[in-house]
Amino acid sequence: MPLHQYVYFALSSRRITAQEITDALGIEPDETRVVNPRRLPVDPANPFRQIWKVVCREPGLCVDEQIAHVLGRLRPQTDRIAELMRQFNGAGDEEEPGLAAGLEIVRHFNDDAHRDGAGQPEGQDERNLFGWALDRETIAFLAATGAYLDVDEYDMTPTPLSD
């Protein structure tokens, strides 16, 4: 079954910019994104916020290995990430946190267009990329930083046309 998967750690905020996160951590993000940049009440369900990401999209790796790549860059700044979370999520009246942290795992099954095993050397058996687990170090990082874990899995099997 074709599989495309990637992992990222994101910090998302309505109060601190992606550049301020970069400056505070000393880590350049792989991606940043601004949602609703004009702060217009166009979509109240999706208000203004900035997202800072460290991403692993390397094909042929298990989710565990992709997580290890991402967290390998972040672990030296675990205490600083935790401090930012405390700083922007202190006791206040806000319903929404000032800074959210999350480890995101995204998997697309039956995705012929983005098959992860395609980058393996010829003649090498394809690895089983389906199973994965979180090790204690990853769980400790998530707990220390107050990050959530989100796993999104999508079946990309084409829907048959009905007659």
XYZ file of C-alpha atoms in Angstrom:
163
model
C 0.000 0.000 0.000
C 1.538 3.334 -1.009
C 2.191 5.630 1.919
C 3.247 9.259 2.225
C 3.981 10.591 5.704
C 5.699 13.474 7.419
C 6.175 14.867 10.915
C 6.463 18.378 12.257
C 6.652 20.228 15.537
C 4.750 23.504 15.519
C 4.485 26.505 17.772
C 1.370 28.546 17.033
C 0.421 31.899 18.513
C -1.791 34.937 18.244
C 0.561 36.899 20.529
C 4.129 36.092 19.433
C 5.448 36.142 15.864
C 7.342 33.364 14.128
C 10.396 35.632 14.056
C 10.168 36.201 17.808
C 10.008 32.422 18.314
C 13.083 32.019 16.108
C 14.929 34.706 18.057
C 13.982 33.181 21.420
C 14.982 29.623 20.486
C 17.896 30.279 18.166
C 16.483 27.663 15.777
C 15.527 28.525 12.215
C 12.164 27.008 11.282
C 11.716 24.945 8.147
C 8.369 26.614 7.513
C 6.298 29.493 8.830
C 2.737 30.417 8.081
C 0.441 33.323 8.825
C -3.267 32.558 9.075
C -5.674 35.431 8.380
C -2.859 37.997 8.125
C -5.097 41.059 7.959
C -6.746 40.266 11.293
C -10.091 40.839 9.687
C -13.075 39.085 11.200
C -13.493 37.230 7.908
C -13.337 33.821 9.563
C -13.898 33.947 13.325
C -13.316 30.180 13.534
C -9.809 30.682 12.148
C -8.453 33.918 13.662
C -5.070 35.527 13.066
C -2.106 33.466 14.218
C 1.460 32.691 13.209
C 2.823 29.172 12.973
C 6.508 28.191 13.328
C 7.480 24.648 12.215
C 10.386 22.218 12.221
C 9.542 19.515 9.661
C 10.807 16.134 8.453
C 9.442 15.076 5.057
C 12.273 12.662 4.248
C 10.824 9.684 2.351
C 11.566 6.108 3.335
C 11.746 6.820 7.068
C 9.419 5.407 9.710
C 7.453 7.905 11.773
C 9.768 7.155 14.728
C 12.781 8.188 12.637
C 11.073 11.330 11.357
C 10.211 12.293 14.941
C 13.837 11.667 15.956
C 15.025 14.055 13.195
C 12.649 16.816 14.286
C 13.255 16.435 18.013
C 17.003 16.112 17.465
C 16.939 19.768 16.422
C 14.633 20.835 19.244
C 15.866 18.913 22.293
C 18.762 21.293 23.032
C 16.130 24.019 23.523
C 13.581 21.968 25.506
C 13.890 24.226 28.549
C 13.540 27.370 26.425
C 10.435 26.005 24.660
C 8.960 25.161 28.074
C 9.785 28.674 29.303
C 8.068 30.241 26.263
C 5.011 28.099 26.933
C 4.909 29.270 30.569
C 5.529 32.890 29.563
C 2.691 33.029 27.037
C 0.269 30.737 28.855
C 0.486 32.187 32.359
C -2.523 32.646 34.567
C -4.759 34.970 32.646
C -8.298 35.488 31.487
C -7.700 34.184 27.981
C -9.678 31.177 26.835
C -7.161 30.438 24.081
C -3.529 29.798 24.981
C -1.054 32.491 23.990
C 1.255 29.820 22.556
C 0.399 26.270 21.539
C 2.937 23.518 20.888
C 2.223 20.317 19.031
C 3.897 17.330 17.441
C 1.980 16.542 14.275
C 2.092 13.257 12.375
C 0.428 13.254 8.959
C -0.036 10.026 6.990
C -1.682 9.476 3.598
C -2.438 5.838 2.781
C -2.928 4.643 -0.813
C -1.259 7.823 -2.014
C 0.199 6.772 -5.357
C 1.242 10.341 -6.165
C 3.601 10.599 -3.164
C 4.815 7.084 -2.440
C 7.478 7.222 0.337
C 9.278 4.018 -0.611
C 10.092 5.400 -4.072
C 13.398 6.911 -2.906
C 14.954 3.612 -1.803
C 17.929 2.174 -3.712
C 17.084 -0.288 -6.455
C 17.108 -3.911 -5.372
C 16.557 -3.022 -1.706
C 13.406 -4.382 -0.131
C 10.904 -1.741 0.848
C 10.764 -1.088 4.561
C 7.580 -1.477 6.499
C 6.680 2.124 7.307
C 3.273 1.431 8.821
C 4.074 0.745 12.478
C 5.463 3.332 14.848
C 5.757 4.099 18.543
C 6.707 6.989 20.790
C 9.797 6.349 22.880
C 10.195 7.628 26.437
C 12.419 10.514 25.324
C 9.715 11.756 22.962
C 7.042 11.469 25.636
C 9.315 13.309 28.089
C 9.876 16.102 25.516
C 6.130 16.467 24.944
C 5.479 16.585 28.689
C 8.308 19.062 29.361
C 7.159 21.448 26.638
C 3.421 21.062 27.232
C 2.985 19.943 23.629
C 0.079 17.898 22.353
C 0.336 14.975 19.912
C -1.899 15.021 16.842
C -2.020 12.145 14.356
C -3.888 12.670 11.086
C -4.359 9.650 8.823
C -6.054 9.813 5.453
C -7.146 7.072 3.063
C -6.432 8.404 -0.413
C -8.030 5.468 -2.237
C -9.917 6.883 -5.222
C -13.671 6.609 -4.873
C -15.109 4.414 -7.616
C -17.395 6.196 -10.040
C -21.016 5.095 -9.748
C -23.012 4.300 -12.831
